[in-house]
XYZ file of C-alpha atoms in Angstrom:
333
model
C 86.888 106.613 113.027
C 86.257 105.025 109.615
C 87.132 101.547 108.372
C 88.781 101.840 104.965
C 89.871 99.170 102.486
C 92.956 99.617 100.329
C 93.103 97.352 97.277
C 96.724 96.602 96.430
C 99.923 96.608 98.511
C 102.199 98.322 96.017
C 103.773 101.732 96.502
C 100.615 103.805 96.097
C 98.520 101.487 98.258
C 101.114 101.678 101.034
C 101.201 105.460 100.797
C 97.420 105.618 101.158
C 97.286 103.061 103.970
C 99.968 104.727 106.064
C 98.413 108.183 105.714
C 94.988 106.905 106.760
C 96.361 105.027 109.775
C 98.196 108.154 110.894
C 94.835 109.955 110.735
C 93.514 107.352 113.242
C 91.376 105.359 110.821
C 91.246 101.569 110.645
C 92.715 100.205 107.408
C 92.533 96.758 105.816
C 94.898 96.162 102.891
C 93.952 93.471 100.384
C 96.660 92.111 98.066
C 96.001 89.572 95.319
C 99.572 88.227 95.391
C 101.316 86.189 98.059
C 103.598 89.086 98.978
C 103.601 92.870 99.248
C 105.411 95.547 97.287
C 103.958 95.214 93.791
C 106.817 95.781 91.349
C 109.220 96.183 94.289
C 109.495 92.432 93.913
C 112.295 90.229 95.217
C 112.890 86.516 95.300
C 115.509 84.201 96.746
C 117.491 82.036 94.350
C 119.567 79.538 96.292
C 121.803 81.572 98.601
C 121.252 84.922 96.905
C 118.467 87.462 96.369
C 117.391 89.211 93.172
C 115.087 92.145 92.518
C 113.078 91.107 89.477
C 110.777 94.125 89.305
C 112.174 97.600 89.931
C 115.982 97.425 89.793
C 116.332 100.031 92.573
C 114.723 103.225 93.858
C 115.729 106.622 92.521
C 114.601 109.095 95.198
C 114.142 112.836 94.724
C 113.437 114.124 98.214
C 109.681 113.522 98.278
C 107.502 111.609 100.722
C 108.969 108.243 99.718
C 112.494 109.544 100.369
C 111.358 110.724 103.794
C 109.865 107.328 104.537
C 113.012 105.464 103.462
C 115.194 107.670 105.660
C 112.888 107.334 108.674
C 112.872 103.542 108.733
C 115.607 101.224 110.073
C 118.587 101.528 107.749
C 120.736 98.501 108.542
C 119.730 96.763 105.299
C 119.654 99.932 103.159
C 122.316 100.260 100.459
C 123.233 103.407 98.553
C 124.529 102.042 95.283
C 127.910 103.628 94.585
C 128.540 102.204 91.117
C 127.282 104.315 88.187
C 124.389 103.767 85.822
C 125.055 104.376 82.178
C 124.172 103.817 78.561
C 125.391 100.899 76.504
C 128.983 100.152 77.397
C 129.748 103.311 79.387
C 129.132 104.149 83.030
C 127.903 107.671 83.738
C 126.631 109.608 86.746
C 123.226 108.464 87.954
C 120.384 110.377 86.324
C 118.982 111.992 89.475
C 122.345 113.220 90.725
C 121.862 111.034 93.806
C 122.698 107.341 94.049
C 119.858 104.855 93.739
C 119.072 102.824 96.832
C 118.225 99.190 97.406
C 118.019 96.714 100.304
C 120.358 93.788 100.785
C 117.441 91.376 101.464
C 115.536 92.757 98.435
C 113.362 95.793 97.693
C 110.376 94.003 99.208
C 112.011 94.863 102.539
C 110.821 98.467 102.201
C 107.212 97.431 101.615
C 107.260 95.180 104.664
C 108.761 97.902 106.839
C 106.248 100.565 105.745
C 103.310 98.306 106.554
C 104.827 97.083 109.812
C 105.594 100.646 110.907
C 101.925 101.502 110.330
C 100.764 98.422 112.248
C 99.128 96.893 109.174
C 98.983 93.156 108.495
C 97.804 92.860 104.871
C 95.358 90.219 103.709
C 97.342 88.314 101.068
C 96.175 86.131 98.157
C 92.876 88.040 98.183
C 91.719 89.201 94.757
C 88.820 91.610 95.295
C 86.445 91.224 92.345
C 83.278 93.121 93.234
C 82.136 96.233 95.099
C 78.467 96.733 96.004
C 76.608 99.580 97.655
C 75.713 98.497 101.165
C 73.928 100.086 104.054
C 76.461 102.484 105.489
C 79.244 101.812 103.008
C 80.793 99.650 100.300
C 80.715 95.861 100.441
C 83.653 93.962 98.971
C 83.709 90.419 97.645
C 86.508 88.253 96.265
C 86.633 86.205 93.064
C 85.524 83.082 94.957
C 82.297 84.833 95.925
C 83.279 85.334 99.557
C 82.257 88.531 101.284
C 85.230 90.536 102.552
C 83.355 93.059 104.658
C 81.643 96.435 104.451
C 83.853 99.535 104.491
C 83.225 103.243 104.854
C 85.531 103.981 101.912
C 87.810 102.190 99.435
C 91.117 103.094 97.774
C 91.858 101.182 94.552
C 95.558 101.114 93.680
C 95.677 98.222 91.186
C 96.973 98.612 87.592
C 94.460 100.405 85.382
C 92.956 97.354 83.593
C 92.340 95.559 86.893
C 91.160 98.744 88.604
C 88.703 99.485 85.769
C 87.214 96.005 85.967
C 86.677 96.334 89.708
C 85.422 99.928 89.660
C 82.819 99.047 87.026
C 81.062 96.810 89.562
C 80.023 99.819 91.693
C 77.756 102.661 90.472
C 80.062 105.299 91.938
C 83.089 103.807 90.202
C 81.800 103.548 86.671
C 82.977 106.987 85.520
C 86.511 106.224 86.708
C 86.311 102.767 85.119
C 85.507 104.380 81.774
C 88.464 106.766 82.071
C 90.817 103.903 82.926
C 89.395 101.463 80.410
C 91.685 102.361 77.532
C 94.921 102.836 79.514
C 97.395 100.375 78.016
C 100.561 99.019 79.576
C 103.888 97.977 78.130
C 104.759 94.481 79.346
C 108.200 93.456 80.544
C 110.006 90.160 80.307
C 112.741 89.910 82.929
C 115.564 87.382 82.731
C 117.551 86.700 85.905
C 120.655 84.552 85.687
C 123.771 83.550 87.549
C 126.947 84.189 85.564
C 130.606 83.314 86.077
C 132.245 86.670 85.346
C 136.037 86.972 85.046
C 135.771 90.604 86.166
C 132.885 92.482 87.778
C 131.493 95.276 85.590
C 132.449 98.781 86.806
C 128.790 99.792 86.797
C 125.575 98.897 88.591
C 123.369 98.995 85.512
C 123.274 99.752 81.813
C 120.231 101.176 80.045
C 119.492 100.215 76.478
C 118.559 102.592 73.720
C 115.216 102.711 71.860
C 116.369 100.174 69.264
C 118.019 97.729 71.663
C 116.535 94.380 72.639
C 117.347 95.040 76.310
C 116.169 98.098 78.222
C 118.151 97.306 81.393
C 120.945 95.042 82.570
C 121.877 95.243 86.251
C 124.413 93.511 88.491
C 122.858 92.548 91.820
C 126.175 92.435 93.707
C 126.157 96.266 93.541
C 123.470 96.079 96.242
C 125.780 94.642 98.889
C 125.001 91.029 97.974
C 127.985 88.759 97.585
C 128.516 86.473 94.641
C 127.996 82.839 95.662
C 130.851 80.527 94.604
C 131.927 83.151 92.093
C 128.500 83.252 90.400
C 127.245 86.832 89.940
C 123.457 87.399 89.816
C 122.415 89.556 86.846
C 118.929 90.837 86.002
C 117.996 91.951 82.474
C 114.772 93.567 81.260
C 113.810 93.097 77.635
C 112.600 96.221 75.842
C 108.843 96.876 75.712
C 108.617 95.992 72.018
C 110.531 92.734 72.349
C 108.645 91.888 75.548
C 105.335 92.374 73.754
C 106.441 90.184 70.828
C 107.682 87.372 73.088
C 105.294 87.650 76.027
C 103.336 84.460 75.283
C 106.145 82.299 73.896
C 108.042 79.601 75.785
C 110.817 80.359 78.240
C 113.335 78.729 75.895
C 112.277 81.077 73.083
C 112.714 84.091 75.388
C 116.199 82.943 76.396
C 117.206 82.334 72.779
C 116.751 86.065 72.198
C 117.859 87.394 75.580
C 121.036 85.474 76.459
C 123.146 86.530 73.432
C 122.164 90.162 74.058
C 123.095 89.890 77.744
C 126.463 88.352 76.867
C 127.245 91.269 74.542
C 127.064 93.568 77.564
C 128.512 91.558 80.441
C 130.588 88.847 78.740
C 131.345 85.860 80.922
C 129.195 82.756 80.686
C 125.833 84.374 79.956
C 125.103 81.873 77.182
C 125.580 79.008 79.657
C 124.420 80.468 82.988
C 124.677 78.580 86.254
C 120.957 79.250 86.786
C 118.286 81.233 84.949
C 114.701 82.388 85.562
C 112.153 84.307 83.480
C 109.592 86.636 85.055
C 106.675 88.116 83.073
C 105.153 91.467 84.040
C 101.973 92.065 82.057
C 101.472 95.566 83.493
C 105.016 96.878 83.754
C 104.615 100.507 82.697
C 101.548 102.530 81.645
C 101.748 103.979 78.147
C 99.346 106.770 79.080
C 97.940 108.248 82.287
C 94.687 109.790 83.505
C 94.172 112.981 85.468
C 94.013 112.292 89.196
C 91.285 114.880 89.849
C 89.107 113.518 87.038
C 89.324 110.032 88.513
C 88.625 111.259 92.031
C 85.823 113.853 92.234
C 85.658 115.841 95.450
C 83.681 114.125 98.181
C 84.004 110.633 96.728
C 84.558 107.726 99.097
C 85.884 105.569 96.279
C 89.382 106.759 95.358
C 91.854 105.676 92.670
C 95.640 105.987 92.792
C 98.734 104.353 91.331
C 100.791 104.465 88.169
C 97.765 105.141 85.952
C 97.752 108.664 87.434
C 101.427 109.566 86.935
C 104.401 108.771 84.715
C 106.971 110.317 87.063
C 108.364 107.273 88.850
C 108.240 105.692 92.292
C 108.111 108.944 94.288
C 105.065 110.151 92.333
C 103.312 106.788 92.552
C 103.740 106.758 96.341
C 102.533 110.370 96.515
C 99.389 109.467 94.539
C 98.404 107.130 97.371
C 98.854 109.911 99.909
C 96.733 112.190 97.694
C 93.974 109.552 97.564
C 94.030 109.279 101.355
C 93.875 113.050 101.699
C 90.858 113.076 99.379
C 89.065 110.655 101.686
C 89.996 112.653 104.765
C 88.501 115.761 103.132
C 85.342 113.791 102.275
C 84.973 112.624 105.877
C 85.538 116.148 107.154
C 82.843 117.509 104.832
C 80.211 114.910 105.609
């Protein structure tokens, strides 16, 4: 039985961790944030919940779909309202309704880890990997040793993964491949709006020239409006997000709120509450070949969105593929 570290508790990291636990290995998951799920991020605002990362999950029957259906479903919501283009609801892209969780998408991350018996180590930013007798030694950014492991799976966004991989001789080739992977940022504006009538859609996607790439109504996820205030989450387009990423919150809202009001009406210009979330690594603008990053026999594997542009199912599957690569390496040693 090996002791394996997984760096990152997003979708791909959870896929890797669960697969390795099911193969009877010991797994420690390190997560730099205070919570799990990566961009399946939720937060409570007063008496309501918003998803300020992924709006929902569009499942296509892969391993992530299987995992969602196998876990307790009391909080699971199949969103019945349509998703459309600007001003018009249409059938959801995948032909199947997106899903969410009433307490927030983070619920799925917590359930996957709990089902695997994993308690992640939170607020732990791993900054260095060193060759050690019998394995790979990890250390955090404070200089603390975090243990020696038989193998490591790195599931962080490409820029962070490249920086970490470069600290270990066996990771430098992968670090070079990942070094020029760029990401589109995302600015997300969440607000509470007094709407005279609920929109007949869950979400609206913007076009390539629009300032907003997504506007979604959180009550479509089985969450009630509080005192008539409807929670709405809007994502600014990649270009606008890049232009405004480092400006003040007021400057972001000056651009975003009029655009949101054009779509939903109501009191978007004078919301009951408003928050701005900044995602520096929202979506990779290029990817790298999984096999090139992970040569056969390696005990230092890379997974995550830098290996695929095909959505949540593929990102989760990349973690399983990384775990399978390690299992093959152990079997061949």
